Coordinates of C-alpha atoms in Angstrom, one line a residue:
M1 CA 4.4 18.9 28.7
T2 CA 2.3 18.9 25.2
S3 CA 5.7 16.6 23.9
T4 CA 6.4 14.1 26.6
A5 CA 2.3 13.4 26.7
S6 CA 2.6 12.4 23.0
T7 CA 5.6 10.3 23.0
T8 CA 3.9 8.4 26.1
S9 CA 0.9 8.5 24.3
T10 CA 2.5 6.5 21.5
T11 CA 4.5 4.1 23.3
W12 CA 1.7 3.0 25.6
A13 CA -0.4 3.0 21.7
V14 CA 3.2 0.9 20.1
G15 CA 2.9 -1.1 23.7
R16 CA -0.7 -2.4 23.2
V17 CA -0.1 -3.7 19.1
L18 CA 2.9 -5.3 20.4
R19 CA 1.6 -7.3 23.1
D20 CA -1.8 -8.8 21.1
R21 CA 0.0 -12.0 20.0
D22 CA -1.8 -12.6 16.6
A23 CA -0.8 -8.4 15.8
G24 CA 2.7 -9.0 16.8
L25 CA 2.6 -12.0 14.4
Y26 CA 1.4 -10.0 11.8
L27 CA 3.8 -7.5 11.7
A28 CA 6.7 -10.1 12.6
A29 CA 5.4 -11.9 9.2
V30 CA 5.1 -7.7 7.6
V31 CA 9.2 -7.5 8.3
V32 CA 10.0 -11.1 7.4
S33 CA 8.5 -11.3 3.6
G34 CA 9.1 -7.3 3.4
L35 CA 12.3 -8.0 4.0
G36 CA 12.6 -10.0 1.1
S37 CA 10.0 -8.2 -1.6
S38 CA 11.8 -4.9 -1.3
A39 CA 15.8 -7.0 -2.6
L40 CA 14.2 -8.7 -5.3
W41 CA 12.4 -5.7 -6.5
L42 CA 16.3 -3.5 -6.3
V43 CA 18.0 -6.4 -7.7
A44 CA 15.3 -7.2 -11.0
G45 CA 16.0 -4.4 -12.7
V46 CA 19.3 -4.6 -12.3
W47 CA 19.6 -8.1 -13.0
V48 CA 18.5 -7.2 -16.1
K49 CA 20.4 -3.4 -17.3
D50 CA 23.1 -6.4 -16.5
L51 CA 22.3 -8.9 -19.1
T52 CA 20.9 -6.3 -21.8
G53 CA 22.6 -3.1 -20.8
S54 CA 18.7 -1.8 -21.5
D55 CA 17.4 0.6 -19.6
A56 CA 13.9 0.2 -20.9
L57 CA 14.1 -4.0 -20.3
A58 CA 14.9 -3.0 -17.2
A59 CA 12.3 -0.9 -17.0
L60 CA 9.5 -3.3 -18.0
C61 CA 10.0 -5.0 -14.2
A62 CA 8.7 -2.3 -12.3
F63 CA 6.1 -2.7 -15.1
A64 CA 5.3 -6.1 -13.8
L65 CA 4.8 -5.8 -10.7
W66 CA 2.7 -3.2 -10.6
A67 CA 0.9 -4.4 -14.8
P68 CA -1.7 -6.1 -12.3
L69 CA -2.9 -3.3 -10.2
P70 CA -5.8 -2.3 -12.4
A71 CA -7.6 -5.9 -11.4
G72 CA -7.7 -5.3 -8.0
P73 CA -12.0 -6.3 -7.8
L74 CA -11.8 -8.6 -9.3
L75 CA -8.1 -10.2 -8.2
G76 CA -10.4 -9.0 -4.3
A77 CA -12.9 -11.3 -4.8
L78 CA -10.5 -14.1 -4.4
A79 CA -10.3 -12.4 -1.0
D80 CA -13.7 -12.9 0.3
R81 CA -13.7 -16.6 0.0
P82 CA -14.0 -18.6 3.6
H83 CA -10.3 -19.5 5.4
R84 CA -8.3 -16.3 4.0
R85 CA -5.6 -17.5 6.5
A86 CA -4.8 -20.2 4.2
L87 CA -5.3 -18.5 1.6
L88 CA -2.5 -16.4 2.6
I89 CA -0.8 -19.3 3.5
T90 CA -0.8 -21.3 0.4
T91 CA -0.1 -17.4 -1.5
D92 CA 3.4 -17.5 0.0
L93 CA 3.9 -20.9 -0.5
A94 CA 3.4 -20.9 -3.9
L95 CA 5.7 -17.6 -4.7
A96 CA 8.3 -19.3 -3.2
A97 CA 8.3 -22.2 -5.2
L98 CA 7.6 -19.9 -8.4
L99 CA 10.4 -18.0 -7.0
L100 CA 13.6 -20.9 -7.2
T101 CA 12.7 -20.8 -11.5
L102 CA 14.5 -17.9 -11.6
F103 CA 17.4 -20.1 -10.6
T104 CA 17.5 -20.6 -14.3
V105 CA 17.8 -17.2 -15.8
D106 CA 21.6 -16.7 -16.7
A107 CA 21.2 -15.0 -20.3
P108 CA 18.7 -12.6 -22.0
G109 CA 16.6 -15.1 -23.7
D110 CA 15.9 -16.2 -20.1
L111 CA 14.3 -13.1 -19.3
W112 CA 10.6 -13.8 -20.3
L113 CA 10.4 -16.5 -17.4
L114 CA 11.9 -13.5 -15.5
Y115 CA 8.7 -11.2 -16.5
A116 CA 6.2 -14.4 -16.1
V117 CA 7.7 -14.3 -12.5
L118 CA 7.3 -10.8 -11.2
L119 CA 3.9 -10.7 -13.2
V120 CA 2.5 -13.7 -11.0
Y121 CA 4.3 -11.8 -8.4
G122 CA 2.5 -9.1 -8.7
A123 CA -1.3 -9.9 -9.0
A124 CA -0.4 -13.3 -6.0
G125 CA 0.6 -9.6 -4.5
V126 CA -3.2 -8.0 -4.6
V127 CA -4.6 -10.9 -3.5
H128 CA -2.2 -11.3 -0.6
D129 CA -2.9 -7.8 0.8
A130 CA -6.2 -7.7 0.3
A131 CA -6.7 -11.2 2.6
E132 CA -4.3 -10.0 4.7
S133 CA -6.0 -6.4 5.3
A134 CA -9.6 -8.4 6.1
L135 CA -7.8 -10.8 8.4
V136 CA -6.0 -8.2 10.4
A137 CA -10.0 -6.8 10.5
T138 CA -11.8 -9.8 12.2
T139 CA -9.1 -10.2 14.3
V140 CA -6.8 -7.9 15.4
A141 CA -9.2 -5.3 18.0
P142 CA -11.0 -2.2 16.0
S143 CA -9.3 0.0 18.7
L144 CA -5.9 -0.7 17.6
L145 CA -6.4 -0.6 14.3
G146 CA -4.9 2.9 13.6
D147 CA -2.3 1.6 15.9
F148 CA -1.5 -1.8 13.6
N149 CA -1.5 0.3 10.2
G150 CA 0.5 3.4 10.9
L151 CA 3.7 -0.3 12.9
R152 CA 2.2 -1.6 9.7
M153 CA 3.5 1.0 7.5
T154 CA 6.7 1.8 9.9
A155 CA 8.0 -2.0 9.2
N156 CA 7.0 -1.7 5.2
E157 CA 9.3 1.5 5.1
S158 CA 12.0 0.4 7.3
M159 CA 12.7 -2.8 5.0
K160 CA 12.7 -0.4 1.6
L161 CA 15.4 1.3 3.3
L162 CA 17.7 -1.5 4.5
A163 CA 16.2 -4.4 2.2
P164 CA 17.9 -2.5 -1.3
L165 CA 22.0 -2.7 1.3
A166 CA 21.4 -6.5 1.9
G167 CA 19.7 -7.7 -2.0
A168 CA 22.2 -5.6 -3.8
G169 CA 25.7 -7.1 -2.0
L170 CA 23.6 -10.3 -2.2
Y171 CA 23.4 -9.3 -5.9
A172 CA 26.9 -8.4 -7.0
A173 CA 28.8 -11.8 -4.2
Y174 CA 25.9 -14.4 -5.5
G175 CA 23.7 -13.2 -8.4
G176 CA 20.1 -12.6 -8.6
A177 CA 19.2 -16.1 -8.0
T178 CA 20.0 -15.8 -4.7
V179 CA 17.8 -13.1 -4.3
A180 CA 15.2 -14.9 -5.1
L181 CA 16.1 -17.6 -2.9
L182 CA 16.3 -15.0 -0.6
D183 CA 13.2 -13.9 -1.4
A184 CA 11.7 -17.8 -0.9
V185 CA 13.4 -18.3 2.4
T186 CA 11.3 -15.9 3.5
F187 CA 7.9 -16.6 2.1
V188 CA 8.2 -19.3 3.8
A189 CA 8.5 -18.2 6.7
A190 CA 6.1 -15.6 6.5
A191 CA 3.7 -18.4 6.3
G192 CA 4.0 -20.1 9.3
L193 CA 3.8 -16.9 11.2
Y194 CA 0.6 -17.2 9.4
G195 CA 0.2 -20.6 10.6
S196 CA 0.3 -19.3 13.9
V197 CA -2.8 -16.6 14.0
R198 CA -6.0 -17.3 15.3
E199 CA -8.8 -16.6 12.7
R200 CA -11.6 -15.3 14.5
A201 CA -15.6 -14.8 13.6
G202 CA -15.6 -11.8 12.1
R203 CA -16.6 -8.9 13.8
A204 CA -18.8 -6.4 13.9
T205 CA -18.2 -2.6 12.4
R206 CA -19.6 0.3 11.9
T207 CA -22.4 1.0 8.8
D208 CA -23.9 3.7 6.7
P209 CA -27.1 3.7 6.4
A210 CA -27.1 4.7 2.8
A211 CA -24.7 1.5 2.0
E212 CA -26.3 -0.9 3.9
V213 CA -27.4 -3.4 0.8
D214 CA -25.2 -6.8 0.1
P215 CA -24.4 -6.1 -3.7
T216 CA -24.4 -10.2 -3.4
A217 CA -27.7 -10.5 -2.1
R218 CA -29.8 -13.4 -3.9
T219 CA -34.0 -12.4 -4.8
T220 CA -36.5 -14.1 -6.9
T221 CA -38.7 -13.4 -9.5
V222 CA -41.9 -13.4 -9.6
D223 CA -42.7 -16.7 -10.8
P224 CA -42.3 -19.2 -7.7
T225 CA -40.0 -22.1 -9.9
A226 CA -38.1 -20.1 -11.4
R227 CA -35.4 -17.9 -9.1
T228 CA -32.3 -15.7 -10.7
V229 CA -29.4 -14.1 -9.0
R230 CA -29.1 -10.6 -8.7
S231 CA -25.9 -9.5 -9.9
S232 CA -24.0 -11.9 -12.2
R233 CA -20.0 -12.1 -11.4
T234 CA -19.0 -8.9 -13.1
G235 CA -21.5 -7.5 -10.2
R236 CA -20.1 -9.4 -6.9
T237 CA -16.2 -8.3 -8.3
S238 CA -17.5 -4.1 -8.3
A239 CA -19.9 -4.8 -5.4
G240 CA -16.8 -4.0 -3.3
A241 CA -16.6 -0.7 -5.3
R242 CA -20.0 0.3 -5.0
Y243 CA -19.9 -0.3 -1.6
L244 CA -16.7 2.0 -1.2
L245 CA -18.6 4.7 -4.1
A246 CA -21.9 4.5 -2.0
H247 CA -20.5 5.1 2.3
A248 CA -20.5 8.8 2.9
R249 CA -17.6 8.7 5.2
L250 CA -15.5 6.3 2.9
R251 CA -15.8 7.6 -0.6
P252 CA -14.5 11.0 0.2
L253 CA -11.4 9.1 2.1
V254 CA -11.2 7.1 -1.2
L255 CA -11.3 9.5 -4.3
A256 CA -8.9 12.5 -1.8
G257 CA -6.9 9.9 -1.2
G258 CA -7.0 9.2 -5.3
V259 CA -6.2 12.7 -6.3
T260 CA -3.7 13.0 -3.8
M261 CA -2.0 10.1 -5.0
L262 CA -2.3 11.0 -9.0
L263 CA -0.2 14.0 -8.2
S264 CA 2.5 12.8 -5.9
G265 CA 3.4 10.8 -9.1
I266 CA 4.0 13.4 -10.5
N267 CA 5.1 14.5 -7.8
G268 CA 8.5 11.7 -7.8
S269 CA 8.6 12.4 -11.3
L270 CA 10.7 15.9 -10.6
V271 CA 12.9 14.2 -8.0
F272 CA 16.2 14.2 -11.0
A273 CA 15.0 17.6 -11.7
V274 CA 15.1 19.0 -7.8
V275 CA 18.8 17.2 -8.3
E276 CA 19.7 18.7 -11.4
A277 CA 18.7 22.1 -9.6
L278 CA 20.2 21.8 -6.9
G279 CA 24.0 21.1 -8.9
R280 CA 24.0 18.0 -7.5
S281 CA 25.0 14.7 -8.9
P282 CA 22.1 11.6 -9.7
A283 CA 23.0 9.4 -6.8
Y284 CA 22.6 12.8 -4.5
A285 CA 18.3 11.0 -4.3
G286 CA 19.1 8.3 -2.9
L287 CA 19.8 10.9 -0.5
L288 CA 15.9 12.6 -0.4
H289 CA 14.9 8.5 -0.6
V290 CA 15.7 7.9 2.4
A291 CA 15.0 11.5 4.0
Q292 CA 11.3 10.9 3.2
G293 CA 11.3 6.5 4.8
A294 CA 12.2 8.2 7.7
G295 CA 9.0 10.5 7.3
S296 CA 6.9 8.0 6.6
I297 CA 8.7 6.1 9.2
A298 CA 8.2 9.1 12.1
V299 CA 5.0 9.0 11.1
G300 CA 4.1 5.7 11.3
L301 CA 4.7 5.5 15.1
T302 CA 2.2 8.0 15.5
T303 CA -0.7 6.9 13.5
G304 CA -3.2 5.0 15.8
P305 CA -2.6 7.9 18.7
L306 CA -3.6 10.8 16.0
L307 CA -6.5 8.8 14.5
R308 CA -8.2 8.5 17.9
R309 CA -7.3 12.4 18.2
L310 CA -8.2 13.7 15.0
G311 CA -10.1 10.5 12.9
E312 CA -9.4 9.3 9.5
R313 CA -11.0 12.9 7.8
R314 CA -8.4 15.3 9.5
F315 CA -6.4 12.7 10.3
A316 CA -6.1 12.8 5.3
A317 CA -6.3 16.5 5.2
Y318 CA -3.9 17.4 7.2
G319 CA -1.2 14.8 5.8
I320 CA -2.4 15.9 2.3
A321 CA -1.8 19.9 3.4
L322 CA 1.6 19.3 4.9
T323 CA 2.0 17.0 0.8
G324 CA 1.5 19.8 -0.9
V325 CA 2.9 22.6 1.4
A326 CA 6.4 20.8 1.1
V327 CA 5.4 19.8 -3.6
A328 CA 6.0 23.8 -3.7
L329 CA 8.8 24.4 -1.2
R330 CA 10.1 21.5 -3.4
A331 CA 10.8 25.2 -5.2
V332 CA 13.4 25.9 -3.7
P333 CA 17.0 24.5 -4.8
E334 CA 18.1 24.0 -0.7
D335 CA 19.7 21.3 0.4
T336 CA 18.4 22.0 4.0
V337 CA 14.8 22.9 2.4
A338 CA 14.8 19.9 -0.4
L339 CA 15.7 17.7 3.0
V340 CA 13.0 18.1 5.0
C341 CA 10.7 18.8 2.3
G342 CA 11.5 14.9 1.4
A343 CA 10.6 14.2 5.6
A344 CA 7.5 16.0 4.9
I345 CA 6.1 15.1 2.0
G346 CA 7.3 10.8 3.7
A347 CA 5.2 12.1 6.5
G348 CA 2.5 13.3 4.8
L349 CA 1.2 11.5 2.3
P350 CA 0.7 8.2 4.6
C351 CA -2.1 9.9 6.3
V352 CA -4.7 9.4 4.1
L353 CA -3.7 5.7 2.7
V354 CA -3.8 4.6 6.2
A355 CA -6.2 6.4 7.3
T356 CA -8.2 5.2 4.3
L357 CA -7.8 1.9 4.7
T358 CA -7.9 2.0 8.0
A359 CA -11.2 3.5 8.0
V360 CA -12.2 0.5 5.1
Q361 CA -11.7 -2.0 7.4
R362 CA -13.7 -0.4 10.2
D363 CA -16.5 0.6 8.2
T364 CA -16.4 -2.7 6.1
P365 CA -18.9 -6.5 6.1
P366 CA -16.3 -9.1 6.4
H367 CA -18.2 -10.6 3.7
L368 CA -16.3 -7.8 1.6
L369 CA -13.9 -6.4 3.4
G370 CA -11.4 -8.3 0.3
R371 CA -13.2 -7.0 -2.6
A372 CA -13.5 -2.9 -1.4
T373 CA -10.2 -3.2 0.2
A374 CA -8.6 -4.0 -3.0
T375 CA -10.7 -1.9 -4.6
A376 CA -10.0 1.3 -2.4
Q377 CA -6.3 -0.4 -3.0
T378 CA -6.1 0.2 -7.4
L379 CA -7.8 3.2 -6.5
L380 CA -5.2 4.9 -4.0
F381 CA -2.4 3.5 -5.6
A382 CA -2.7 3.4 -9.3
P383 CA -2.6 6.7 -9.9
T384 CA 0.2 7.2 -8.9
A385 CA 1.6 5.3 -12.4
V386 CA -0.5 7.8 -13.9
G387 CA 0.6 10.5 -12.5
M388 CA 4.6 9.6 -13.6
A389 CA 3.6 10.1 -16.9
I390 CA 2.2 13.3 -16.3
G391 CA 4.9 14.1 -14.7
A392 CA 7.0 12.9 -17.3
A393 CA 5.6 14.5 -20.0
L394 CA 5.7 18.4 -17.8
V395 CA 9.0 17.6 -16.1
G396 CA 11.1 18.8 -19.7
P397 CA 8.8 22.0 -21.0
I398 CA 7.3 23.7 -17.0
D399 CA 10.6 25.2 -15.4
L400 CA 10.3 23.3 -12.3
R401 CA 9.3 25.8 -10.1
V402 CA 5.8 26.3 -12.0
L403 CA 5.7 23.1 -12.0
A404 CA 6.2 22.2 -7.9
V405 CA 4.4 25.7 -7.1
S406 CA 1.0 24.4 -9.0
V407 CA 0.8 20.2 -8.2
G408 CA 1.3 21.4 -4.3
G409 CA -0.8 24.0 -5.2
V410 CA -3.4 22.0 -6.3
C411 CA -2.7 19.3 -3.6
L412 CA -4.3 21.3 -1.2
L413 CA -8.1 21.2 -2.4
P414 CA -8.6 17.6 -1.5
A415 CA -8.1 18.6 2.2
A416 CA -9.6 21.0 1.8
V417 CA -12.7 19.6 0.6
L418 CA -11.8 16.8 3.7
L419 CA -12.4 19.3 6.1
R420 CA -15.0 20.9 4.3
H421 CA -17.4 17.4 4.0
R422 CA -19.6 15.8 7.2

């Protein structure tokens, strides 16, 4: 009976989102642009590997894409300018034009251009995500934000599973430049979809009295002939971070999410050790990745109803706890356990991400949404790279069972903090 009610609630929530014209257009844009982006991200490394034979140079592709993330608070300020829809359209069309330059890459000496394009791609992605999140928060009804963000994650994860296959096939048949062309076409299509969205005026947000002061407000000095700006450009850039860290509801979510993603980075470094413990070939890691993606897709469909029932804090805490238990159980060298744990990690990790970003959208004033969203994404995702570096250093000298149980156990701490926090 409970299962039937849950399924009905999920179907009703999905239907509500898809019946909302603007929410449907946003989701379509996510699917279209995600197809091209996921295909290019995979193919870029393969392309470099084929041209140079170097694993290190191939790994630089991922670094170039992620390198702009720490500049999120600075780049997010661009998304707090008026006409965010125009910014999204302009960014998509500019990236489409930039990707066409990759047709000139056909030798190792041309790879500087590929790296430069990927670096700009990553920076534009930070601005794009902040502007999109801010525009969604002021366009989609607040009651639909949780459902929308869950479906958005489902769409993204679905593309991550499907697009690499399409990209690999296209690359094998026609080369890397053709995949760049596919990505450019999807950006143009996404720009057209964003152009059909109706941009509305800002809406009221839930507020935290401790964080209501506008950090960018202007004040006057005692001298009536001299006016001073209370915050410098640096102050305006850091306004999003100050708002998040001063907000009683957002601060624990963002900090717990950052710690969880740091630990998820360490966990990500364990995948080949897990495969080795199972006695499988390295290619088996692909199956674990599929299981994790399937878990993310499944939880995305139920996110809206669960957020309404549990609230952001408990939803995030339960997801973190599920992740911690699954990471610890990866110490068990058994195929079924490994696949179930992969799916559980895929279901658990997105809970804290969606809960945090949804809370940021709901609780942040419209004029700060771009900076707050970009800062939250930096605080959530940048620790993953740090965790991967830590994990790479630990996975050799420390036994997998000890490392998995330790990381899983530590992961339960932020969950406990969230459940205790009022």
